[in-house]
Amino acid sequence: MNQFGVLLKKEWRENLRNYKLFWIPAVFILLGIMEPVSNYFLPQILDSVGNLPEGTVLEFPEPEPEQVMAAIMGQYQLLGLLIFVLAYMGTIAGERKSGTATLLYARPLSFSAYFMSKWVMATIIALLSVWLGFLAGYYYTYLLFGSIDFMNLMRFGLTYSFWILLVISIILAASALMPNAGLAAAVSLGIIFISQLVDGLLGTYWPISPLKLPAYAASWFENGLDMSDFWWSVSLTFMLIVLLVVIGILISAKKAASTKV
Amino acid sequence: MEDMAIRSALFYISTKKQFENTAKGDTEMEESKLLLLLLPVLIIQLGLMIFALIDLIKIPVTNGPKWMWGVIIVVVNIIGPILYFVIGRRNY
Amino acid sequence: MSLLEVKELTKSYNGILAVDHVSFTLEERTATALIGPNGSGKTTTISMIAGLLKESEGSIHREFNSGIGFLPQYPQFFPWLSALEFTEMAAQISGVDAKKVRQQSIRTLEFVGLGSAVNKKTGTFSGGMRQRLGLAQAIVHQPKLLLLDEPVSALDPTGRREIMDLLKSLQQDATILYSTHILNDAEEMTDQLLFLKEGKLVEQGSLSEVKSRYAEPLIRLRFDTEQAAALFESRKFWPMQRDRNVIALPISDEGPSMQQVMAVLAKEESGIAGIDKQSASLEEIFLKVAGKK
């Protein structure tokens, strides 16, 4: 078996045996379900907890199913990304710090196989979580609010998946660069959230940006998507992912000497 | 499998229509429906808790005392097991 | 034939020399002990030869293509892998033929005494078991050169004995470079001694060469009684020290030779019970070299 296969098997066993393969998708499914359910029961919940005078009639506009799906994505953008960062911050930095990497690095190890095995495994779990969460969320949305055009749903999911690939690449490159898991988390969170904040505040000036992919994903539901901006943003994201992976491989090789002996 | 999913979906939709048609205050229907809708949520919550507890029992050391994590996993809904997996468990 | 040639090997961290122009060669199928006090650069030297650290200056020339086996002082394993899974992974990364991986891994684990723990998770292993697994992963791909950093220091006497015996049996097939601060171990298995102090190689050679260089051999005279010994001492033939009925005579430049001592003893009829000659132990040499400014 080639090194990539051997190392991917190791990553698979790790994620299986520390239950990441189960708990991360479970959390995404929960988030996906709770959004439509809580939306649906919001009037009743407010009714039962709020001390409203007799006879008050609260009018809530029932959300469109598309809005519910976009709201699920909103949950993933905050809690979901945080979970990915916390789950994979130490995947390289932690191995170096604890010294478990030493026995790998002292062998004729291909660092591209090493980094890619981690990238592929984290990507599989992240995409599995996001898609299972979307599907579970859509099932509930469909039951409670109605259906969404299937193609638009797929476009929505695929566009968001591209953004998730970028997030995973950022986390892994940070883990390769930083001396420990905590700093890797801080750097990833900083890049992911601060850049989004900046893009949100000033982003009207540049329609082409990887950071706009989540917004573009939701735009599939509204017919208001400039295809040229969209494809340029996707291409830019793709290039960034490749760049981050190459940087990650080079840095993990360069910093191999910092593993604890 | 597919057939079952469609049928249960139809069931849900019909109950939803019924629910909308019935006069407000028919709380019995509301509660049973709520239960059905929340059942998967409860199952996943319970699953997370059980996975976390099994892992807690099997793992030799955690960050912080084991009993504390046991309490957190059981008492704090959803967040408890996640906190354990992210912070309590020594992953590296 | 020399297997590995190290020339002027140097490692500096921010201008501080951890290893300072060290040169030596390793001959095929020999054991070399790297000794020296803590912080003398043993681990840094081994790490550079293992390829984990890049040397600042100097060169490491290898006369072989097949791999290196490396055992760090505190080997760390992925706790969720079993001993067999880990050893197989190690073998595969080192390029062992896929068909042979399973068999070779099991045989190696049996060799190091983990035959009954192959399917146990490494996270549950005791210190002794970790050291054995560390040795297993270092030899599973049958490397020509074995680099062992303090292979037995963390073990109890029984475990140390067993591992030392394993290492000695490995010497038939591999060249071994190991560091230790337990000098009895070094005395037991060494064709070449390398003595590091503050990053510099201060002594080098076979055990007997080093010993003879530092030897201040003693002649020990054992008398029948304490009185006889005291009497002999009072004659003040040469500088000597008495401990009860034993007198130690250092044979140095100003001291006597063995023949002179024998001649005096024959004349004196002094109730001698035994004579033996003793050279300095490695430990004495170690203390001497380590303490020398």
XYZ file of C-alpha atoms in Angstrom:
646
model
C 0.000 0.000 0.000
C 1.303 3.477 -0.722
C 1.991 5.931 2.078
C -1.153 7.945 1.429
C -3.312 4.848 1.821
C -1.485 3.803 5.002
C -1.812 7.257 6.540
C -5.446 7.662 5.491
C -6.193 4.376 7.244
C -4.513 5.767 10.359
C -6.625 8.955 10.164
C -9.756 6.897 9.617
C -9.014 4.803 12.712
C -8.335 7.935 14.733
C -11.590 9.621 13.742
C -13.536 6.423 14.255
C -12.051 5.637 17.650
C -12.214 9.109 19.123
C -15.828 9.251 17.893
C -15.333 12.326 15.692
C -16.939 10.349 12.893
C -20.109 10.181 14.997
C -20.368 13.244 17.150
C -19.576 15.908 14.558
C -22.266 14.754 12.085
C -24.672 14.281 15.020
C -24.241 17.899 16.065
C -24.802 19.127 12.505
C -27.949 17.004 12.186
C -29.208 18.412 15.483
C -28.556 21.973 14.355
C -30.239 21.204 11.049
C -33.366 19.802 12.689
C -33.708 22.377 15.417
C -33.821 25.357 13.101
C -37.104 24.434 11.307
C -38.631 22.965 14.470
C -37.954 26.000 16.599
C -39.130 28.265 13.785
C -42.338 26.318 13.533
C -43.083 26.342 17.216
C -41.881 29.872 17.829
C -45.428 31.318 18.132
C -46.470 28.661 20.642
C -43.224 28.985 22.569
C -43.659 32.733 22.849
C -47.296 32.189 23.740
C -46.454 29.914 26.630
C -43.532 31.832 28.072
C -44.557 35.414 27.439
C -46.999 36.988 29.888
C -49.152 38.407 27.180
C -52.537 39.883 28.087
C -55.608 37.810 27.198
C -56.696 38.211 23.665
C -53.396 39.423 22.210
C -52.949 37.898 18.810
C -49.374 37.643 17.648
C -48.951 37.556 13.933
C -45.842 35.820 12.672
C -45.220 35.637 9.002
C -44.482 31.974 8.296
C -40.925 31.758 6.884
C -40.365 30.435 3.403
C -38.685 26.989 3.304
C -35.712 28.610 1.537
C -35.300 31.030 4.408
C -35.211 28.135 6.854
C -32.438 26.426 4.874
C -30.463 29.662 4.795
C -30.957 29.937 8.560
C -29.517 26.429 9.022
C -26.487 27.577 7.060
C -26.312 30.589 9.365
C -26.038 28.217 12.336
C -23.242 26.296 10.603
C -21.425 29.534 9.855
C -21.035 30.173 13.566
C -21.304 26.968 15.602
C -20.439 24.598 12.774
C -17.188 26.314 11.838
C -16.227 26.620 15.511
C -16.671 22.866 15.886
C -14.477 22.153 12.851
C -11.752 24.420 14.216
C -11.841 22.818 17.662
C -11.950 19.303 16.235
C -9.012 19.689 13.822
C -6.826 22.420 15.337
C -4.332 19.886 16.671
C -4.247 17.418 13.830
C -0.640 18.363 12.965
C 0.430 20.793 15.714
C -0.793 18.409 18.414
C 1.056 15.432 16.946
C 4.287 17.414 16.916
C 3.815 18.773 20.425
C 3.001 15.427 22.011
C 5.793 13.704 20.087
C 3.584 11.109 18.398
C 4.738 12.556 15.061
C 8.390 11.794 15.834
C 8.161 8.112 14.969
C 6.562 9.030 11.624
C 8.976 11.838 10.777
C 12.013 9.641 11.494
C 10.951 7.469 8.552
C 11.175 8.195 4.840
C 7.822 9.966 5.077
C 6.189 11.765 2.163
C 4.854 14.960 3.660
C 2.362 15.388 0.858
C 0.895 11.992 1.726
C 0.984 12.984 5.402
C -0.789 16.308 4.935
C -3.230 15.060 2.297
C -4.319 12.102 4.439
C -5.337 14.582 7.122
C -6.918 16.989 4.649
C -8.963 14.253 2.979
C -10.176 12.774 6.264
C -11.172 16.159 7.734
C -12.887 17.056 4.464
C -14.842 13.792 4.387
C -16.129 14.348 7.919
C -16.893 18.023 7.340
C -18.823 17.433 4.109
C -20.595 14.404 5.578
C -21.688 16.528 8.536
C -22.846 19.469 6.431
C -24.776 17.331 3.939
C -26.403 15.100 6.557
C -27.343 18.231 8.477
C -28.800 19.905 5.393
C -30.725 16.779 4.436
C -32.167 16.283 7.925
C -32.947 19.984 8.104
C -34.580 19.926 4.693
C -36.702 16.934 5.643
C -38.138 18.868 8.580
C -38.440 22.052 6.552
C -40.340 20.123 3.920
C -42.713 18.679 6.519
C -43.335 21.944 8.300
C -42.991 24.643 5.655
C -43.077 23.088 2.208
C -40.715 21.993 -0.553
C -37.799 23.644 -2.319
C -36.763 23.170 -5.946
C -34.377 20.201 -5.915
C -31.803 21.720 -8.259
C -31.618 24.893 -6.232
C -31.126 22.847 -3.091
C -28.223 21.004 -4.724
C -26.674 24.248 -5.969
C -27.027 25.665 -2.473
C -25.345 22.624 -0.899
C -22.523 22.432 -3.459
C -21.692 26.122 -3.217
C -21.560 25.914 0.558
C -19.431 22.746 0.327
C -16.794 24.710 -1.567
C -16.646 27.211 1.263
C -16.278 24.327 3.742
C -13.298 22.983 1.754
C -11.665 26.388 2.127
C -12.338 26.440 5.873
C -10.804 22.974 6.346
C -7.760 24.013 4.300
C -7.287 27.088 6.503
C -7.530 25.018 9.692
C -5.042 22.399 8.483
C -2.555 24.944 7.172
C -2.754 26.762 10.538
C -2.214 23.474 12.350
C 0.888 22.846 10.224
C 2.210 26.340 10.895
C 1.535 26.878 14.596
C 3.485 25.314 17.486
C 0.395 24.077 19.333
C -3.295 23.356 18.904
C -4.473 26.423 20.813
C -2.554 28.850 18.615
C -3.692 26.992 15.498
C -7.292 27.468 16.660
C -6.735 31.150 17.382
C -5.212 31.762 13.944
C -7.946 29.801 12.123
C -10.747 31.518 14.022
C -9.107 34.879 13.446
C -8.784 34.331 9.705
C -12.247 32.803 9.260
C -14.296 35.188 11.367
C -12.420 38.482 11.069
C -12.163 38.205 7.285
C -15.898 37.514 7.125
C -16.546 40.520 9.318
C -14.419 42.736 7.091
C -16.077 41.322 3.999
C -19.485 41.927 5.551
C -18.675 45.550 6.333
C -16.755 46.589 3.243
C -17.517 43.746 0.872
C -19.926 45.684 -1.301
C -16.857 47.013 -3.113
C -15.692 43.609 -4.291
C -18.252 41.120 -5.510
C -15.580 38.501 -6.214
C -14.538 36.925 -2.929
C -14.324 33.425 -1.442
C -15.931 34.883 1.659
C -19.111 35.543 -0.298
C -19.651 31.872 -1.137
C -22.092 31.310 1.763
C -24.072 34.368 0.666
C -23.977 33.158 -2.943
C -25.159 29.730 -1.791
C -28.275 31.335 -0.316
C -28.702 33.502 -3.419
C -29.535 30.420 -5.515
C -32.953 30.608 -3.891
C -33.522 34.173 -5.002
C -32.579 34.230 -8.693
C -30.419 37.228 -7.905
C -27.021 35.742 -8.656
C -24.504 37.261 -11.035
C -22.999 34.173 -12.662
C -19.744 35.847 -13.580
C -19.147 37.009 -9.980
C -20.102 33.569 -8.764
C -17.732 31.646 -11.018
C -14.874 34.039 -10.367
C -15.394 33.612 -6.646
C -15.444 29.827 -7.011
C -12.250 29.899 -9.093
C -10.556 32.146 -6.570
C -11.611 29.810 -3.770
C -10.255 26.846 -5.680
C -6.916 28.575 -6.158
C -6.792 29.512 -2.482
C -7.469 25.919 -1.458
C -4.653 24.637 -3.692
C -2.339 27.330 -2.341
C -3.198 26.499 1.282
C -2.651 22.781 0.683
C 0.741 23.393 -0.946
C 1.736 25.735 1.886
C 0.517 23.179 4.425
C 2.618 20.408 2.869
C 5.748 22.571 2.663
C 5.393 23.902 6.197
C 4.663 20.542 7.771
C 7.877 19.258 6.153
C 9.870 22.326 7.178
C 8.622 22.264 10.757
C 9.091 18.526 11.182
C 12.198 19.312 13.239
C 10.041 20.927 15.931
C 8.521 17.594 16.899
C 9.246 16.603 20.491
C 12.014 14.012 20.672
C -37.395 2.321 2.977
C -38.283 5.045 0.526
C -41.909 4.070 0.649
C -41.891 4.349 4.389
C -40.294 7.761 4.306
C -42.885 9.037 1.878
C -45.724 7.610 3.905
C -44.480 9.088 7.131
C -43.976 12.373 5.327
C -47.546 12.251 4.082
C -48.658 11.473 7.594
C -46.863 14.511 8.895
C -48.288 16.720 6.198
C -51.806 15.499 6.849
C -51.411 16.103 10.568
C -50.090 19.525 9.804
C -53.141 20.309 7.672
C -55.384 18.918 10.396
C -53.571 20.974 12.930
C -54.057 24.113 10.926
C -57.712 23.316 10.389
C -58.551 22.553 13.983
C -59.474 25.390 16.227
C -56.794 26.874 18.400
C -56.647 25.286 21.814
C -56.666 21.698 20.632
C -53.578 21.102 22.706
C -53.707 17.306 22.660
C -52.918 17.127 18.965
C -50.196 19.705 19.372
C -48.410 17.753 22.073
C -48.402 14.402 20.325
C -47.138 16.029 17.179
C -44.443 17.881 19.048
C -43.318 14.607 20.537
C -43.093 12.900 17.146
C -41.143 15.778 15.695
C -38.740 15.946 18.590
C -38.191 12.204 18.882
C -35.179 12.147 16.484
C -33.710 15.102 18.349
C -34.036 13.218 21.610
C -32.505 10.092 20.079
C -29.473 12.005 18.798
C -29.052 13.799 22.117
C -29.172 10.506 23.950
C -26.775 8.963 21.433
C -24.261 11.777 21.940
C -24.531 11.360 25.685
C -24.017 7.597 25.520
C -21.023 7.877 23.165
C -19.457 10.466 25.451
C -20.038 8.366 28.557
C -18.649 5.180 26.975
C -15.564 7.109 25.888
C -15.198 8.687 29.323
C -15.220 5.261 30.958
C -12.715 3.780 28.499
C -10.222 6.649 28.357
C -7.395 6.530 30.937
C -7.066 10.279 31.619
C -9.046 13.403 30.829
C -8.257 17.090 31.123
C -9.744 17.752 34.530
C -11.371 15.226 36.872
C -13.342 12.387 35.315
C -16.358 12.695 37.622
C -16.749 16.342 36.655
C -16.979 15.400 32.982
C -19.490 12.693 33.870
C -21.689 15.325 35.479
C -21.274 17.768 32.580
C -22.099 15.114 29.972
C -25.263 14.033 31.784
C -26.529 17.374 33.033
C -25.738 19.824 30.231
C -27.900 19.018 27.230
C -26.114 18.600 23.844
C -23.370 21.080 24.775
C -22.108 18.788 27.577
C -21.008 15.891 25.347
C -19.594 18.328 22.754
C -17.576 20.130 25.429
C -16.279 16.771 26.610
C -15.194 15.691 23.123
C -13.563 19.026 22.354
C -12.003 20.006 25.695
C -12.234 17.125 28.145
C -10.876 14.420 25.912
C -7.132 14.247 25.458
C -6.956 13.866 21.738
C -3.238 14.215 21.155
C 33.873 -1.099 6.304
C 32.483 2.082 7.702
C 28.728 2.447 7.485
C 28.347 6.022 8.563
C 30.782 8.890 8.570
C 30.074 12.015 10.564
C 32.322 15.000 9.875
C 32.451 18.204 11.886
C 28.796 17.830 12.787
C 27.532 21.018 14.417
C 24.168 22.254 15.634
C 23.695 25.745 16.938
C 20.602 27.289 18.434
C 20.756 31.075 18.335
C 24.530 31.006 18.393
C 24.766 28.471 21.232
C 26.481 25.293 20.138
C 24.515 22.227 21.217
C 26.795 19.991 19.176
C 30.229 21.346 18.403
C 32.202 19.942 15.439
C 31.809 16.284 16.244
C 33.433 13.706 13.957
C 33.314 9.935 14.131
C 32.666 6.875 12.014
C 30.515 3.838 12.663
C 31.897 0.542 11.417
C 29.514 -2.068 10.157
C 27.984 -4.364 12.794
C 29.499 -2.574 15.739
C 27.937 -1.026 18.793
C 28.851 2.519 19.714
C 27.926 4.008 23.058
C 27.391 7.737 23.255
C 27.923 8.848 26.832
C 28.031 12.173 28.572
C 26.235 14.223 31.200
C 22.721 15.602 30.700
C 22.585 18.371 28.124
C 25.857 17.338 26.501
C 24.246 17.005 23.056
C 23.593 13.250 22.877
C 19.947 13.539 21.789
C 20.723 16.362 19.358
C 23.467 14.291 17.729
C 21.207 11.269 17.360
C 18.336 13.408 16.040
C 20.555 14.825 13.316
C 21.724 11.377 12.230
C 18.080 10.202 12.260
C 17.265 13.062 9.890
C 14.870 14.775 12.287
C 17.103 17.801 12.764
C 19.029 19.634 10.089
C 22.704 20.095 10.915
C 24.010 23.673 11.050
C 27.411 22.647 9.750
C 29.261 19.505 8.832
C 28.115 16.406 7.047
C 26.663 12.975 7.639
C 27.654 10.452 5.019
C 25.752 7.173 4.838
C 27.119 4.157 3.025
C 23.734 2.455 2.684
C 20.289 2.906 1.247
C 18.058 0.840 3.479
C 16.520 2.606 6.416
C 17.381 3.779 9.835
C 15.635 2.530 12.944
C 15.132 5.219 15.556
C 14.009 4.884 19.148
C 13.582 8.202 20.993
C 14.091 8.402 24.723
C 10.349 8.749 25.377
C 8.602 7.143 22.405
C 5.031 8.403 21.942
C 2.425 6.268 20.215
C -1.047 7.033 18.917
C -3.066 5.719 21.869
C -6.007 4.564 19.732
C -3.848 2.159 17.688
C -3.032 -1.362 18.797
C 0.592 -2.477 19.016
C 0.198 -4.489 15.810
C -1.544 -1.671 13.932
C 1.212 0.736 14.918
C 4.033 -1.641 14.024
C 2.411 -2.422 10.673
C 2.019 1.258 9.902
C 5.672 1.842 10.802
C 6.741 -1.038 8.541
C 4.610 0.176 5.638
C 5.881 3.745 5.818
C 9.421 2.397 5.840
C 8.659 0.524 2.647
C 8.365 -3.087 3.805
C 6.841 -5.276 1.096
C 3.059 -5.341 1.559
C 2.913 -9.133 1.626
C 5.455 -9.370 4.405
C 4.140 -6.593 6.638
C 1.812 -8.650 8.824
C 4.205 -11.546 9.358
C 7.240 -9.350 9.957
C 5.325 -7.156 12.434
C 4.072 -10.075 14.470
C 7.505 -11.692 14.508
C 9.104 -8.450 15.672
C 6.532 -7.953 18.432
C 7.142 -11.509 19.616
C 10.893 -10.885 19.520
C 10.604 -7.890 21.867
C 8.286 -9.808 24.183
C 4.952 -8.267 23.247
C 3.576 -11.428 21.651
C 0.607 -11.508 24.006
C -0.219 -7.802 23.631
C -0.320 -7.399 19.847
C -3.987 -6.397 19.822
C -3.872 -4.190 22.902
C -4.213 -0.439 22.448
C -0.908 1.342 23.006
C -2.702 3.841 25.247
C -2.974 1.149 27.912
C 0.741 0.220 27.808
C 3.068 0.474 30.807
C 6.468 2.142 30.576
C 8.266 -1.136 29.952
C 5.826 -2.170 27.233
C 6.203 1.213 25.522
C 9.970 0.799 25.436
C 9.569 -2.674 23.901
C 7.120 -1.374 21.307
C 9.527 1.482 20.634
C 12.241 -1.058 19.931
C 9.847 -3.096 17.756
C 8.977 -0.136 15.531
C 12.688 0.681 15.239
C 13.680 -2.770 13.985
C 10.559 -3.993 12.141
C 11.878 -2.897 8.744
C 15.281 -4.503 9.453
C 17.350 -1.339 9.190
C 21.100 -1.364 8.814
C 21.554 1.363 11.372
C 19.824 1.491 14.739
C 19.772 4.772 16.638
C 18.650 4.367 20.230
C 18.364 7.290 22.617
C 18.616 6.047 26.195
C 17.020 2.701 25.306
C 17.028 1.256 28.816
C 17.201 4.219 31.182
C 13.494 4.196 32.001
C 13.374 0.486 32.808
C 13.633 -1.482 36.025
C 16.652 -3.817 36.413
C 14.853 -6.877 35.002
C 13.531 -5.015 32.003
C 16.934 -3.426 31.432
C 18.611 -6.823 31.471
C 16.121 -8.206 28.924
C 16.359 -5.263 26.566
C 20.164 -5.242 26.758
C 20.171 -8.922 25.801
C 17.832 -8.170 22.871
C 20.123 -5.379 21.715
C 23.174 -7.615 21.916
C 21.449 -10.188 19.745
C 20.619 -7.464 17.204
C 24.285 -6.601 16.853
C 24.794 -9.506 14.463
C 22.681 -7.805 11.795
C 22.803 -4.095 12.514
C 25.077 -1.274 13.449
C 23.991 0.279 16.714
C 24.546 3.773 18.024
C 23.014 4.307 21.411
C 23.227 6.910 24.099
C 23.162 6.163 27.770
C 24.094 7.653 31.062
C 24.157 4.246 32.715
C 27.782 3.341 32.406
C 27.417 -0.296 33.270
C 25.362 -0.669 30.105
C 27.975 1.126 28.092
C 30.662 -1.159 29.465
C 28.603 -4.188 28.577
C 27.997 -3.519 24.902
C 30.441 -1.279 23.180
C 33.012 -1.471 20.433
C 33.457 2.275 20.432
C 32.930 4.879 23.108
C 32.037 8.452 22.288
C 32.163 10.839 25.191
C 30.313 14.100 24.712
C 30.693 17.060 26.999
C 29.071 20.419 26.319
C 28.583 19.430 22.702
C 32.220 18.484 22.168
C 33.590 15.025 21.653
C 36.124 14.794 24.488
C 36.950 11.103 24.380
C 36.747 8.564 21.632
C 37.990 5.034 21.141
C 37.430 1.464 22.211
C 36.614 0.808 25.830
C 40.109 -0.489 26.580
C 41.762 2.443 24.805
C 39.777 4.951 26.804
C 40.413 3.054 29.990
C 44.136 2.857 29.440
C 44.211 6.594 28.730
C 42.593 7.330 32.043
C 44.001 4.429 33.895
C 45.662 5.219 37.078
C 45.945 1.597 37.948
C 46.192 0.645 41.549
C 47.930 -2.195 43.206
C 45.882 -3.481 46.061
C 47.679 -5.313 48.834
C 45.568 -7.328 51.171
C 47.201 -8.277 54.473
C 46.270 -10.998 56.987
C 45.712 -8.497 59.771
C 45.203 -4.829 60.232
C 48.393 -4.627 62.291
C 50.451 -6.071 59.468
C 48.965 -3.535 57.079
C 49.619 -0.693 59.524
C 53.198 -1.837 59.924
C 53.723 -1.907 56.174
C 52.209 1.567 55.903
C 54.517 2.927 58.595
C 57.565 1.942 56.536
C 56.564 4.642 54.037
C 58.124 3.059 50.957
C 55.819 5.028 48.651
C 52.713 7.173 48.893
C 49.873 4.839 49.839
C 46.470 4.710 51.429
C 45.317 2.177 53.972
C 41.804 1.023 54.608
C 41.851 -1.505 57.461
C 43.885 -4.443 56.148
C 44.014 -3.237 52.539
C 46.600 -0.890 51.139
C 46.187 0.840 47.806
C 49.286 1.885 45.877
C 48.717 4.142 42.911
C 51.078 3.247 40.072
C 51.795 6.632 38.600
C 54.920 8.441 37.424
C 56.317 8.969 40.919
C 54.949 5.667 42.218
C 56.523 2.238 42.071
C 56.258 -0.318 39.334
C 54.755 -3.747 39.949
C 58.240 -5.313 40.027
C 59.494 -2.924 42.682
C 56.495 -3.662 44.836
C 56.972 -7.401 44.453
C 60.656 -7.093 45.353
C 59.905 -5.208 48.551
C 57.155 -7.634 49.538
C 59.459 -10.618 49.048
C 62.063 -9.077 51.325
C 59.712 -7.951 54.064
C 57.874 -11.193 55.013
C 54.972 -8.982 55.959
C 52.022 -11.388 56.053
C 50.583 -10.593 52.680
C 47.310 -12.360 51.800
C 46.695 -11.167 48.251
C 47.702 -8.794 45.507
C 45.616 -7.536 42.650
C 45.889 -4.887 40.006
C 42.879 -2.766 39.223
C 42.192 -0.302 36.448
C 39.793 2.602 36.763
C 36.108 1.867 36.081
C 34.242 3.711 33.340
C 32.321 5.507 36.030
C 35.524 6.918 37.495
C 36.601 8.004 34.033
C 33.187 9.551 33.441
C 33.359 11.568 36.635
C 36.876 12.628 35.838
C 36.096 13.732 32.294
C 32.772 15.321 33.209
C 34.345 17.245 36.065
C 37.422 18.380 34.150
C 37.307 22.035 33.206
